[in-house]
Amino acid sequence: MSDVRNYETYQGVFSGYDIKPGFLDEVFNAQGEVLPHYSLVLNQFKKFSLEDFNELNELAKISFFNQGVTFAVYSDKARGVERIFPFDLFPRIISAEDWSHLERGVIQRNVAINLFIQDIYNKKQILRDGIVPAELIFSSGHYAKAMLGINPVGNIYNHISGTDLIKHSDGQYYVLEDNVRCPSGVSYVLSNREAMKKTLFNLFRKHDVLSVQDYPQQLLAIMQSVAPPSDNEPICVVLTPGVYNSAYYEHSFLALTMGIPLVEGRDLFVDQNYVYMKTIYGPQRVDVIYRRIDDFYIDPLAFNADSVLGIPGLMGAYREGNVSLLNAPGTGAADDKAVYSYVPEIIKYYLGEDPILNNVHTYRCELDNDYKYVLEHMEDLVVKPVDESGGYGILVGSNSTREQREELKKAITANRRKYIAQPIMSLSLHSTYIEKENKFEGRHIDLRTYTLLGKDKQFVIKGGLSRVALTKGSLVVNSSQGGGSKDTWVLAQ
C-alpha cells in the first residue's frame, strides 16, 4: 500500500502529514479523510500558523511548569532528573459508543480480578478446579503469604486498577496489561485537561466532553467506603516513599486534591494493632491508607526487614481489620503477565460471562512449546518480564539487534518463568506535534484506564491517560521511557 494524502485536509500545521500504510490512524481514514468526530478539532488546528501553534505549545508548557507536573526518566544519561511531562496539544477523541464498550469491559475485567485475588488468598477454588495452574500463582514473586486468610472491608483488594489498552489495525481494542498494584499516571489525566482548558478553552465550547475532574472525590469516596466500622468520620491518608520517588508529584497531587494528609512511613506508627499518625496535637488514629509503597517495603516485620520506608506492625493491624490498605498487598500476583493470559477464563469462571474486551495471545516461556517458539521467532515478538512495570525490560523484536536477542535468549533460558511474549501488535497512530520537525506526525499511542472498586461502588474515570511514543516507530509509550501524553476526550454523545 502506498502513502495516501489528502491535500485539502493537510493544511497549516498538518501540512505534509503522512498516513502510514498498515497502521490504523485514529484521526484519518486510509483515504486520508478526517474521521467525523475529529472534524471540528482539526478545522480549528488547520487555522493555526506554525508561529501561532508554537506559541500555544509554549503556553501549555508553562501551564505544566506552574502546576509542577514532573516525572523522572531513568533510561538516559540524566538518570532520575525531574522533567516537565511532555504533553501534546492535539487531543485524542473517543466516541460515546466506543467508551461505553471500554467502560463495561474494564469494570467486568477488574471485578473478576478482584474475585480471583480473594480466592487465591482464601479457598483457592479456581486453583483446585484447574482453571489456573496453582504453580503459576505460588511461583509468582508477588504472591504474599502474609495475605493468607485476610478478607478486607467489602472484600475489595484491587481498589484502583490501571488497564492498558491498544487499538489494533483491525479497529478493535485489546487489553495489553493489567496493573493492580499501585498504577500511576492518573494525575497527568487531570493536569492534561487543565492545561488544555487554559490553552485552547474555545474547543470545549464546541464539544460535549465528559469531565475527569471528579476523580479525586470519587477516589476519596472509595477510600471512605472501605474504612473499618467506626462512629467517627474515617481518617484517610496517602503514604509516599518520599520526595525522591519518581511519582512523588502524583502522590502530593492526589493528597492535595482529596484534602487528606500526605505522609511518609516515619509519620505513622502502630500501637496495639491500630495505626496512628503523629500530629502536633498528639497521635491520631488512621483508618485508610492509600499506599504508594511497594509490598516489599511496606512493613519490615512482614516483608523486607531492612526497609526504612514502611511501618513496623502495619500488616498486623491490617489483619485485625483495624486499617484498610489500597491496594491490598499481594495483588501483584494477579497482574503477573503470565497470569494475564488466563484472565478470559477467570472472567468466565467467576462471572459466567464472555469477556467484553479482547486479550492479546500470550506465549508463556515456561511451557516447552511456547519457549521453543519464542526463541525461534523473537524478531516477530514483544518479549516482557512478567513482574516489571514502566516499560522496563521489554524487547521489541523488530527493533532489536542480534546481540540484544542473543542476550535475552540466555536470560529466558536461565529463568523461563520470568518471561512471556506476544505478537507485535499494530498500535494505532495518532497525530502528534513533533517539535524538532516543526510539524505533526503519526505516533503510536495506547490508553490506560483507571477503575475504582469500593464497597458497593464502581467508577471509571471518563477517558484515562493516552500515552504517546514520541520516538518515531517506537512502540514503548511509558513516560519512564521517554513517552508523552495527550488529553483524552470522551464525547457525551
Tab-separated table of C-alpha atoms in Angstrom:
chain	number	residue	atom	x	y	z
A	1	MET	CA	0.000	0.000	0.000
A	2	SER	CA	1.412	3.398	-0.923
A	3	ASP	CA	1.223	6.572	1.155
A	4	VAL	CA	-2.072	8.427	0.663
A	5	ARG	CA	-2.538	12.150	1.301
A	6	ASN	CA	-5.482	14.489	1.006
A	7	TYR	CA	-4.341	17.946	0.004
A	8	GLU	CA	-7.491	19.668	1.237
A	9	THR	CA	-7.122	18.191	4.685
A	10	TYR	CA	-3.422	18.682	5.146
A	11	GLN	CA	-3.021	22.411	5.584
A	12	GLY	CA	-1.322	24.620	8.161
A	13	VAL	CA	0.448	22.683	10.893
A	14	PHE	CA	-0.746	19.421	9.302
A	15	SER	CA	0.984	20.161	6.017
A	16	GLY	CA	2.927	17.102	4.855
A	17	TYR	CA	1.187	14.690	7.265
A	18	ASP	CA	1.614	11.079	6.133
A	19	ILE	CA	-0.758	8.159	6.604
A	20	LYS	CA	1.491	5.215	7.406
A	21	PRO	CA	0.479	2.099	5.461
A	22	GLY	CA	-0.547	-0.947	7.515
A	23	PHE	CA	-1.466	1.014	10.654
A	24	LEU	CA	-4.714	2.442	11.950
A	25	ASP	CA	-4.603	6.237	12.137
A	26	GLU	CA	-7.174	7.409	14.695
A	27	VAL	CA	-7.651	10.824	13.048
A	28	PHE	CA	-7.719	9.967	9.321
A	29	ASN	CA	-9.040	7.004	7.367
A	30	ALA	CA	-6.930	5.141	4.820
A	31	GLN	CA	-8.085	7.535	2.076
A	32	GLY	CA	-6.747	10.496	4.031
A	33	GLU	CA	-10.187	11.805	5.040
A	34	VAL	CA	-10.639	13.118	8.562
A	35	LEU	CA	-12.915	10.954	10.721
A	36	PRO	CA	-16.202	12.674	11.674
A	37	HIS	CA	-15.570	13.014	15.426
A	38	TYR	CA	-12.264	14.811	14.738
A	39	SER	CA	-13.516	17.238	12.105
A	40	LEU	CA	-14.256	20.217	14.400
A	41	VAL	CA	-10.942	19.945	16.240
A	42	LEU	CA	-8.971	19.504	13.050
A	43	ASN	CA	-10.645	22.504	11.446
A	44	GLN	CA	-9.567	24.601	14.427
A	45	PHE	CA	-5.972	23.350	14.237
A	46	LYS	CA	-5.799	23.947	10.492
A	47	LYS	CA	-6.357	27.658	11.177
A	48	PHE	CA	-3.114	27.914	13.161
A	49	SER	CA	0.026	29.120	11.509
A	50	LEU	CA	3.217	27.432	12.664
A	51	GLU	CA	4.071	30.526	14.715
A	52	ASP	CA	0.629	30.566	16.379
A	53	PHE	CA	0.819	26.904	17.223
A	54	ASN	CA	4.318	27.109	18.672
A	55	GLU	CA	3.142	29.960	20.890
A	56	LEU	CA	0.242	27.818	22.167
A	57	ASN	CA	2.624	24.928	22.686
A	58	GLU	CA	4.814	27.119	24.877
A	59	LEU	CA	1.751	28.233	26.877
A	60	ALA	CA	0.918	24.599	27.558
A	61	LYS	CA	4.456	24.005	28.824
A	62	ILE	CA	4.150	26.987	31.124
A	63	SER	CA	0.897	25.548	32.463
A	64	PHE	CA	2.642	22.273	33.267
A	65	PHE	CA	5.584	24.108	34.818
A	66	ASN	CA	3.270	26.176	37.013
A	67	GLN	CA	1.366	23.040	38.056
A	68	GLY	CA	4.683	21.350	38.898
A	69	VAL	CA	3.834	18.401	36.639
A	70	THR	CA	7.099	16.494	36.528
A	71	PHE	CA	8.408	12.978	36.113
A	72	ALA	CA	11.772	11.210	36.192
A	73	VAL	CA	13.364	9.345	33.253
A	74	TYR	CA	15.685	6.516	34.246
A	75	SER	CA	16.614	5.297	30.790
A	76	ASP	CA	19.003	8.020	29.720
A	77	LYS	CA	22.177	9.687	30.974
A	78	ALA	CA	20.227	12.169	33.096
A	79	ARG	CA	19.192	9.334	35.381
A	80	GLY	CA	16.470	10.331	37.792
A	81	VAL	CA	16.388	14.011	36.791
A	82	GLU	CA	12.948	15.619	37.140
A	83	ARG	CA	11.464	16.931	33.889
A	84	ILE	CA	8.317	18.641	32.712
A	85	PHE	CA	5.949	15.938	31.474
A	86	PRO	CA	5.749	16.026	27.634
A	87	PHE	CA	2.232	16.921	26.508
A	88	ASP	CA	0.742	17.099	23.034
A	89	LEU	CA	-1.994	19.650	22.408
A	90	PHE	CA	-3.915	17.650	19.799
A	91	PRO	CA	-6.436	15.635	21.865
A	92	ARG	CA	-7.361	12.012	21.433
A	93	ILE	CA	-11.128	11.678	20.987
A	94	ILE	CA	-13.137	8.557	21.881
A	95	SER	CA	-16.731	8.281	20.735
A	96	ALA	CA	-19.524	7.666	23.263
A	97	GLU	CA	-20.175	4.248	21.698
A	98	ASP	CA	-16.549	3.127	21.945
A	99	TRP	CA	-16.307	4.409	25.520
A	100	SER	CA	-19.412	2.568	26.638
A	101	HIS	CA	-17.834	-0.665	25.378
A	102	LEU	CA	-14.499	0.080	27.085
A	103	GLU	CA	-16.093	1.087	30.382
A	104	ARG	CA	-18.172	-2.079	30.618
A	105	GLY	CA	-15.150	-4.142	29.672
A	106	VAL	CA	-12.711	-2.767	32.252
A	107	ILE	CA	-15.303	-2.992	35.047
A	108	GLN	CA	-16.029	-6.627	34.138
A	109	ARG	CA	-12.325	-7.425	33.997
A	110	ASN	CA	-11.366	-5.804	37.288
A	111	VAL	CA	-14.353	-7.187	39.208
A	112	ALA	CA	-13.280	-10.676	38.082
A	113	ILE	CA	-9.648	-9.989	39.021
A	114	ASN	CA	-10.795	-8.871	42.475
A	115	LEU	CA	-12.683	-12.158	42.960
A	116	PHE	CA	-9.603	-14.018	41.775
A	117	ILE	CA	-7.368	-12.278	44.344
A	118	GLN	CA	-9.833	-13.037	47.123
A	119	ASP	CA	-9.901	-16.685	46.052
A	120	ILE	CA	-6.146	-17.272	45.824
A	121	TYR	CA	-5.668	-15.961	49.374
A	122	ASN	CA	-8.593	-17.926	50.813
A	123	LYS	CA	-10.342	-21.002	49.355
A	124	LYS	CA	-8.123	-21.276	46.242
A	125	GLN	CA	-11.057	-22.899	44.441
A	126	ILE	CA	-10.020	-21.744	40.968
A	127	LEU	CA	-6.688	-23.463	41.514
A	128	ARG	CA	-8.339	-26.642	42.832
A	129	ASP	CA	-10.609	-26.678	39.777
A	130	GLY	CA	-7.582	-26.468	37.492
A	131	ILE	CA	-8.692	-23.286	35.723
A	132	VAL	CA	-5.405	-21.539	36.596
A	133	PRO	CA	-2.316	-23.648	37.403
A	134	ALA	CA	-1.524	-23.468	41.116
A	135	GLU	CA	2.220	-23.446	40.483
A	136	LEU	CA	1.807	-20.314	38.358
A	137	ILE	CA	0.400	-18.430	41.346
A	138	PHE	CA	2.634	-19.851	44.055
A	139	SER	CA	5.757	-19.169	41.985
A	140	SER	CA	4.848	-15.506	41.499
A	141	GLY	CA	7.247	-13.153	43.219
A	142	HIS	CA	4.251	-11.021	44.188
A	143	TYR	CA	2.252	-13.772	45.898
A	144	ALA	CA	2.191	-12.635	49.559
A	145	LYS	CA	1.770	-15.365	52.171
A	146	ALA	CA	1.125	-12.576	54.668
A	147	MET	CA	-2.256	-12.105	52.930
A	148	LEU	CA	-3.494	-15.673	53.503
A	149	GLY	CA	-6.894	-15.692	55.176
A	150	ILE	CA	-7.329	-11.895	55.073
A	151	ASN	CA	-10.718	-10.554	53.919
A	152	PRO	CA	-10.567	-6.748	53.770
A	153	VAL	CA	-13.587	-4.479	54.265
A	154	GLY	CA	-16.040	-5.022	51.402
A	155	ASN	CA	-13.857	-7.910	50.134
A	156	ILE	CA	-12.103	-5.422	47.882
A	157	TYR	CA	-8.401	-5.971	47.055
A	158	ASN	CA	-7.744	-4.059	43.818
A	159	HIS	CA	-9.448	-0.783	44.684
A	160	ILE	CA	-7.501	1.038	41.955
A	161	SER	CA	-6.765	-0.734	38.669
A	162	GLY	CA	-4.940	0.559	35.612
A	163	THR	CA	-5.838	-1.337	32.436
A	164	ASP	CA	-3.577	-0.760	29.435
A	165	LEU	CA	-5.355	-0.985	26.085
A	166	ILE	CA	-4.375	-0.563	22.481
A	167	LYS	CA	-6.395	-0.095	19.326
A	168	HIS	CA	-5.220	-2.568	16.693
A	169	SER	CA	-5.233	-2.188	12.919
A	170	ASP	CA	-8.496	-4.191	12.875
A	171	GLY	CA	-10.185	-1.313	14.753
A	172	GLN	CA	-10.682	-3.396	17.909
A	173	TYR	CA	-9.417	-2.564	21.399
A	174	TYR	CA	-7.174	-5.146	23.096
A	175	VAL	CA	-6.031	-5.308	26.710
A	176	LEU	CA	-2.250	-5.320	26.777
A	177	GLU	CA	-1.632	-5.398	30.542
A	178	ASP	CA	-3.397	-5.290	33.885
A	179	ASN	CA	-1.928	-3.091	36.644
A	180	VAL	CA	-3.394	-3.784	40.074
A	181	ARG	CA	-0.508	-2.943	42.389
A	182	CYS	CA	-0.074	0.841	42.524
A	183	PRO	CA	-0.928	2.025	38.985
A	184	SER	CA	0.350	5.539	38.394
A	185	GLY	CA	-0.386	8.330	35.939
A	186	VAL	CA	-3.901	9.469	36.833
A	187	SER	CA	-2.658	12.874	37.991
A	188	TYR	CA	-1.481	13.517	34.429
A	189	VAL	CA	-5.025	12.892	33.188
A	190	LEU	CA	-6.285	15.776	35.312
A	191	SER	CA	-3.280	18.009	34.590
A	192	ASN	CA	-3.602	17.419	30.845
A	193	ARG	CA	-7.217	18.574	30.952
A	194	GLU	CA	-6.261	21.642	32.986
A	195	ALA	CA	-3.513	22.600	30.533
A	196	MET	CA	-5.835	22.008	27.593
A	197	LYS	CA	-8.538	24.264	29.012
A	198	LYS	CA	-6.048	27.048	29.736
A	199	THR	CA	-4.546	26.853	26.253
A	200	LEU	CA	-7.482	26.064	23.941
A	201	PHE	CA	-10.583	26.782	26.015
A	202	ASN	CA	-12.667	27.619	22.905
A	203	LEU	CA	-12.541	23.982	21.795
A	204	PHE	CA	-14.559	22.909	24.821
A	205	ARG	CA	-17.412	25.220	23.802
A	206	LYS	CA	-17.850	23.248	20.585
A	207	HIS	CA	-17.645	19.733	22.069
A	208	ASP	CA	-19.610	17.964	24.781
A	209	VAL	CA	-16.636	16.369	26.536
A	210	LEU	CA	-17.151	14.321	29.724
A	211	SER	CA	-15.355	15.665	32.780
A	212	VAL	CA	-12.413	13.987	34.510
A	213	GLN	CA	-12.160	16.436	37.395
A	214	ASP	CA	-14.289	14.376	39.798
A	215	TYR	CA	-11.671	11.637	40.115
A	216	PRO	CA	-10.178	12.831	43.467
A	217	GLN	CA	-13.651	12.981	45.039
A	218	GLN	CA	-14.512	9.540	43.661
A	219	LEU	CA	-11.242	8.114	44.993
A	220	LEU	CA	-11.871	9.598	48.422
A	221	ALA	CA	-15.398	8.137	48.421
A	222	ILE	CA	-13.921	4.732	47.570
A	223	MET	CA	-11.436	5.044	50.444
A	224	GLN	CA	-14.175	6.015	52.889
A	225	SER	CA	-16.397	3.149	51.704
A	226	VAL	CA	-13.815	0.574	52.824
A	227	ALA	CA	-12.950	2.170	56.170
A	228	PRO	CA	-13.186	-0.106	59.237
A	229	PRO	CA	-16.502	0.333	61.094
A	230	SER	CA	-16.395	3.403	63.362
A	231	ASP	CA	-18.677	6.081	64.766
A	232	ASN	CA	-16.269	8.754	63.598
A	233	GLU	CA	-15.542	10.075	60.121
A	234	PRO	CA	-12.705	7.919	58.750
A	235	ILE	CA	-9.208	9.387	58.601
A	236	CYS	CA	-7.622	8.692	55.221
A	237	VAL	CA	-4.019	9.351	54.179
A	238	VAL	CA	-1.732	8.938	51.156
A	239	LEU	CA	1.503	7.115	52.022
A	240	THR	CA	4.526	8.057	49.875
A	241	PRO	CA	8.138	6.791	49.874
A	242	GLY	CA	9.182	10.455	49.805
A	243	VAL	CA	10.340	13.271	47.564
A	244	TYR	CA	12.910	11.161	45.706
A	245	ASN	CA	10.295	8.795	44.292
A	246	SER	CA	9.667	9.327	40.551
A	247	ALA	CA	5.898	9.598	41.164
A	248	TYR	CA	6.110	11.977	44.138
A	249	TYR	CA	4.302	14.680	42.169
A	250	GLU	CA	1.324	12.367	41.792
A	251	HIS	CA	1.325	11.384	45.466
A	252	SER	CA	1.270	15.007	46.579
A	253	PHE	CA	-1.268	15.970	43.884
A	254	LEU	CA	-3.761	13.305	44.927
A	255	ALA	CA	-3.418	14.076	48.640
A	256	LEU	CA	-3.900	17.785	47.952
A	257	THR	CA	-6.919	17.370	45.677
A	258	MET	CA	-8.591	14.895	48.062
A	259	GLY	CA	-7.837	17.186	51.009
A	260	ILE	CA	-6.168	14.452	53.079
A	261	PRO	CA	-2.660	14.220	54.640
A	262	LEU	CA	0.374	13.099	52.638
A	263	VAL	CA	2.537	11.038	54.966
A	264	GLU	CA	5.753	9.030	54.942
A	265	GLY	CA	6.345	5.864	56.918
A	266	ARG	CA	8.089	7.806	59.680
A	267	ASP	CA	4.883	9.810	60.225
A	268	LEU	CA	2.924	6.667	61.208
A	269	PHE	CA	3.277	4.073	63.956
A	270	VAL	CA	1.374	1.025	65.185
A	271	ASP	CA	0.261	0.523	68.782
A	272	GLN	CA	-1.914	-2.388	69.935
A	273	ASN	CA	-2.685	-3.239	66.284
A	274	TYR	CA	-4.002	0.249	65.496
A	275	VAL	CA	-2.263	2.718	63.160
A	276	TYR	CA	-1.647	6.271	64.340
A	277	MET	CA	-0.382	9.420	62.649
A	278	LYS	CA	1.925	11.771	64.522
A	279	THR	CA	0.446	15.272	64.713
A	280	ILE	CA	1.203	18.408	66.723
A	281	TYR	CA	-1.954	17.610	68.713
A	282	GLY	CA	-0.815	14.103	69.543
A	283	PRO	CA	-1.425	10.699	67.898
A	284	GLN	CA	-4.440	10.463	65.578
A	285	ARG	CA	-5.827	7.090	64.520
A	286	VAL	CA	-5.684	6.330	60.794
A	287	ASP	CA	-8.423	4.249	59.161
A	288	VAL	CA	-7.491	4.053	55.470
A	289	ILE	CA	-4.083	4.235	53.786
A	290	TYR	CA	-3.666	4.746	50.045
A	291	ARG	CA	-0.165	3.410	49.955
A	292	ARG	CA	2.232	4.168	47.106
A	293	ILE	CA	4.963	1.996	48.578
A	294	ASP	CA	5.606	-1.471	47.156
A	295	ASP	CA	4.700	-4.549	49.213
A	296	PHE	CA	8.352	-5.338	49.779
A	297	TYR	CA	8.898	-2.140	51.773
A	298	ILE	CA	5.570	-1.544	53.470
A	299	ASP	CA	6.161	-3.418	56.754
A	300	PRO	CA	9.641	-4.577	57.799
A	301	LEU	CA	8.102	-7.113	60.204
A	302	ALA	CA	6.169	-8.854	57.407
A	303	PHE	CA	8.302	-8.329	54.295
A	304	ASN	CA	11.772	-6.780	53.933
A	305	ALA	CA	13.350	-6.459	57.388
A	306	ASP	CA	15.760	-3.783	56.109
A	307	SER	CA	13.018	-1.429	54.902
A	308	VAL	CA	13.099	2.040	56.455
A	309	LEU	CA	10.150	3.257	54.332
A	310	GLY	CA	7.397	1.173	55.887
A	311	ILE	CA	5.571	0.952	59.200
A	312	PRO	CA	6.503	-1.899	61.578
A	313	GLY	CA	3.395	-3.860	62.526
A	314	LEU	CA	1.177	-2.484	59.731
A	315	MET	CA	0.200	-5.939	58.453
A	316	GLY	CA	-0.835	-6.954	61.970
A	317	ALA	CA	-3.231	-4.004	62.150
A	318	TYR	CA	-4.477	-4.836	58.643
A	319	ARG	CA	-5.073	-8.490	59.522
A	320	GLU	CA	-7.104	-7.410	62.572
A	321	GLY	CA	-9.272	-5.227	60.345
A	322	ASN	CA	-8.237	-2.015	62.102
A	323	VAL	CA	-6.919	-0.295	58.991
A	324	SER	CA	-7.617	-0.626	55.250
A	325	LEU	CA	-4.889	-0.600	52.600
A	326	LEU	CA	-5.349	0.478	48.977
A	327	ASN	CA	-4.436	-1.656	47.131
A	328	ALA	CA	-4.140	-4.759	49.269
A	329	PRO	CA	-0.662	-6.306	49.476
A	330	GLY	CA	-0.221	-9.322	47.218
A	331	THR	CA	-2.380	-8.023	44.365
A	332	GLY	CA	0.687	-8.240	42.120
A	333	ALA	CA	0.089	-11.992	41.829
A	334	ALA	CA	-2.892	-11.118	39.642
A	335	ASP	CA	-1.139	-8.689	37.293
A	336	ASP	CA	1.733	-11.067	36.650
A	337	LYS	CA	1.956	-11.011	32.850
A	338	ALA	CA	1.786	-14.819	32.730
A	339	VAL	CA	-1.469	-14.768	34.745
A	340	TYR	CA	-2.793	-12.179	32.256
A	341	SER	CA	-3.213	-14.961	29.676
A	342	TYR	CA	-5.795	-16.618	31.967
A	343	VAL	CA	-7.973	-13.541	32.573
A	344	PRO	CA	-10.606	-14.546	29.956
A	345	GLU	CA	-11.017	-17.876	31.783
A	346	ILE	CA	-11.049	-16.046	35.142
A	347	ILE	CA	-13.925	-13.843	33.912
A	348	LYS	CA	-15.942	-16.861	32.752
A	349	TYR	CA	-15.219	-18.776	35.991
A	350	TYR	CA	-16.358	-16.085	38.442
A	351	LEU	CA	-18.921	-14.116	36.424
A	352	GLY	CA	-20.226	-16.694	33.948
A	353	GLU	CA	-19.783	-14.134	31.163
A	354	ASP	CA	-17.766	-13.911	27.979
A	355	PRO	CA	-15.009	-11.272	28.175
A	356	ILE	CA	-16.076	-7.939	26.714
A	357	LEU	CA	-12.508	-6.909	25.885
A	358	ASN	CA	-10.005	-8.884	23.827
A	359	ASN	CA	-6.750	-10.336	25.161
A	360	VAL	CA	-3.547	-10.475	23.118
A	361	HIS	CA	-2.278	-14.025	22.521
A	362	THR	CA	0.499	-14.694	25.015
A	363	TYR	CA	3.335	-17.222	24.919
A	364	ARG	CA	4.456	-18.398	28.377
A	365	CYS	CA	8.131	-19.294	28.156
A	366	GLU	CA	7.864	-21.837	30.984
A	367	LEU	CA	5.815	-24.036	28.623
A	368	ASP	CA	8.087	-26.109	26.376
A	369	ASN	CA	6.300	-25.429	23.082
A	370	ASP	CA	5.960	-21.699	23.816
A	371	TYR	CA	9.603	-21.477	24.901
A	372	LYS	CA	10.759	-23.068	21.646
A	373	TYR	CA	8.518	-20.792	19.564
A	374	VAL	CA	9.709	-17.638	21.325
A	375	LEU	CA	13.378	-18.435	20.832
A	376	GLU	CA	12.802	-19.198	17.139
A	377	HIS	CA	10.603	-16.162	16.392
A	378	MET	CA	11.954	-13.450	18.666
A	379	GLU	CA	12.198	-10.907	15.833
A	380	ASP	CA	8.406	-11.099	15.416
A	381	LEU	CA	7.522	-10.825	19.102
A	382	VAL	CA	7.488	-8.458	22.053
A	383	VAL	CA	9.184	-10.170	24.993
A	384	LYS	CA	8.410	-8.985	28.528
A	385	PRO	CA	9.421	-9.925	32.053
A	386	VAL	CA	6.264	-10.959	33.938
A	387	ASP	CA	6.849	-8.822	37.005
A	388	GLU	CA	8.166	-5.489	35.751
A	389	SER	CA	6.283	-2.256	35.097
A	390	GLY	CA	7.026	1.094	33.489
A	391	GLY	CA	8.231	-0.486	30.246
A	392	TYR	CA	11.438	-1.778	31.806
A	393	GLY	CA	12.948	-4.993	30.429
A	394	ILE	CA	10.791	-5.071	27.283
A	395	LEU	CA	12.338	-6.139	23.983
A	396	VAL	CA	10.521	-5.352	20.742
A	397	GLY	CA	11.944	-7.963	18.381
A	398	SER	CA	11.638	-5.935	15.178
A	399	ASN	CA	13.579	-3.029	16.738
A	400	SER	CA	16.253	-5.140	18.427
A	401	THR	CA	19.801	-6.086	17.471
A	402	ARG	CA	21.100	-9.628	17.163
A	403	GLU	CA	23.228	-9.077	20.269
A	404	GLN	CA	20.195	-7.957	22.298
A	405	ARG	CA	18.182	-11.004	21.201
A	406	GLU	CA	21.003	-13.425	21.988
A	407	GLU	CA	21.462	-11.876	25.416
A	408	LEU	CA	17.726	-12.152	26.123
A	409	LYS	CA	17.625	-15.786	24.963
A	410	LYS	CA	20.217	-16.595	27.631
A	411	ALA	CA	18.179	-14.772	30.263
A	412	ILE	CA	14.992	-16.616	29.249
A	413	THR	CA	16.735	-19.984	29.318
A	414	ALA	CA	18.077	-19.250	32.792
A	415	ASN	CA	14.611	-18.302	34.149
A	416	ARG	CA	11.757	-19.334	31.853
A	417	ARG	CA	9.034	-18.478	34.401
A	418	LYS	CA	10.061	-14.819	34.288
A	419	TYR	CA	9.238	-14.174	30.610
A	420	ILE	CA	6.247	-14.089	28.280
A	421	ALA	CA	5.995	-12.992	24.655
A	422	GLN	CA	3.244	-11.561	22.494
A	423	PRO	CA	2.886	-10.838	18.773
A	424	ILE	CA	3.908	-7.292	17.840
A	425	MET	CA	0.550	-5.561	17.778
A	426	SER	CA	-0.069	-2.685	15.383
A	427	LEU	CA	-0.669	0.048	17.935
A	428	SER	CA	-2.764	2.764	16.378
A	429	LEU	CA	-1.173	6.031	15.289
A	430	HIS	CA	-2.309	9.470	16.357
A	431	SER	CA	-1.374	12.895	15.002
A	432	THR	CA	1.244	14.321	17.359
A	433	TYR	CA	3.232	17.549	17.142
A	434	ILE	CA	6.963	16.829	16.901
A	435	GLU	CA	8.847	19.923	17.968
A	436	LYS	CA	12.162	19.167	16.323
A	437	GLU	CA	10.368	18.622	12.988
A	438	ASN	CA	8.014	21.588	13.424
A	439	LYS	CA	5.082	19.535	12.158
A	440	PHE	CA	2.551	16.859	13.035
A	441	GLU	CA	3.473	13.223	12.510
A	442	GLY	CA	1.780	9.935	13.379
A	443	ARG	CA	2.981	8.365	16.635
A	444	HIS	CA	1.938	5.124	18.315
A	445	ILE	CA	-0.436	5.505	21.221
A	446	ASP	CA	-2.112	3.435	23.942
A	447	LEU	CA	-4.680	4.080	26.669
A	448	ARG	CA	-4.529	3.442	30.404
A	449	THR	CA	-7.950	3.448	32.046
A	450	TYR	CA	-8.420	3.807	35.804
A	451	THR	CA	-11.117	1.745	37.525
A	452	LEU	CA	-12.079	2.235	41.167
A	453	LEU	CA	-13.762	-0.517	43.182
A	454	GLY	CA	-15.149	0.112	46.661
A	455	LYS	CA	-17.777	-1.347	48.926
A	456	ASP	CA	-20.814	-1.340	46.608
A	457	LYS	CA	-19.123	1.321	44.410
A	458	GLN	CA	-17.606	1.226	40.940
A	459	PHE	CA	-16.178	4.109	38.939
A	460	VAL	CA	-14.109	4.567	35.778
A	461	ILE	CA	-12.572	7.969	35.018
A	462	LYS	CA	-14.013	9.146	31.712
A	463	GLY	CA	-11.075	8.886	29.373
A	464	GLY	CA	-7.860	7.859	31.070
A	465	LEU	CA	-4.286	8.511	30.053
A	466	SER	CA	-3.387	8.389	26.367
A	467	ARG	CA	0.343	7.734	26.244
A	468	VAL	CA	2.391	8.552	23.141
A	469	ALA	CA	5.664	7.036	21.969
A	470	LEU	CA	7.434	10.236	20.924
A	471	THR	CA	10.268	8.413	19.145
A	472	LYS	CA	9.366	7.657	15.530
A	473	GLY	CA	8.457	3.990	15.084
A	474	SER	CA	8.752	3.191	18.792
A	475	LEU	CA	6.055	1.076	20.445
A	476	VAL	CA	7.127	1.891	24.030
A	477	VAL	CA	4.842	4.620	25.337
A	478	ASN	CA	5.759	4.700	29.039
A	479	SER	CA	6.672	8.113	30.444
A	480	SER	CA	9.510	6.432	32.352
A	481	GLN	CA	10.932	5.502	28.937
A	482	GLY	CA	10.584	8.996	27.446
A	483	GLY	CA	6.983	8.886	26.224
A	484	GLY	CA	4.488	11.737	26.370
A	485	SER	CA	0.738	12.053	26.727
A	486	LYS	CA	-2.421	13.629	25.345
A	487	ASP	CA	-5.674	14.840	26.793
A	488	THR	CA	-8.265	12.097	26.210
A	489	TRP	CA	-11.755	13.272	25.325
A	490	VAL	CA	-14.788	11.052	25.746
A	491	LEU	CA	-17.712	12.544	23.880
A	492	ALA	CA	-21.047	12.609	25.723
A	493	GLN	CA	-22.900	11.524	22.556
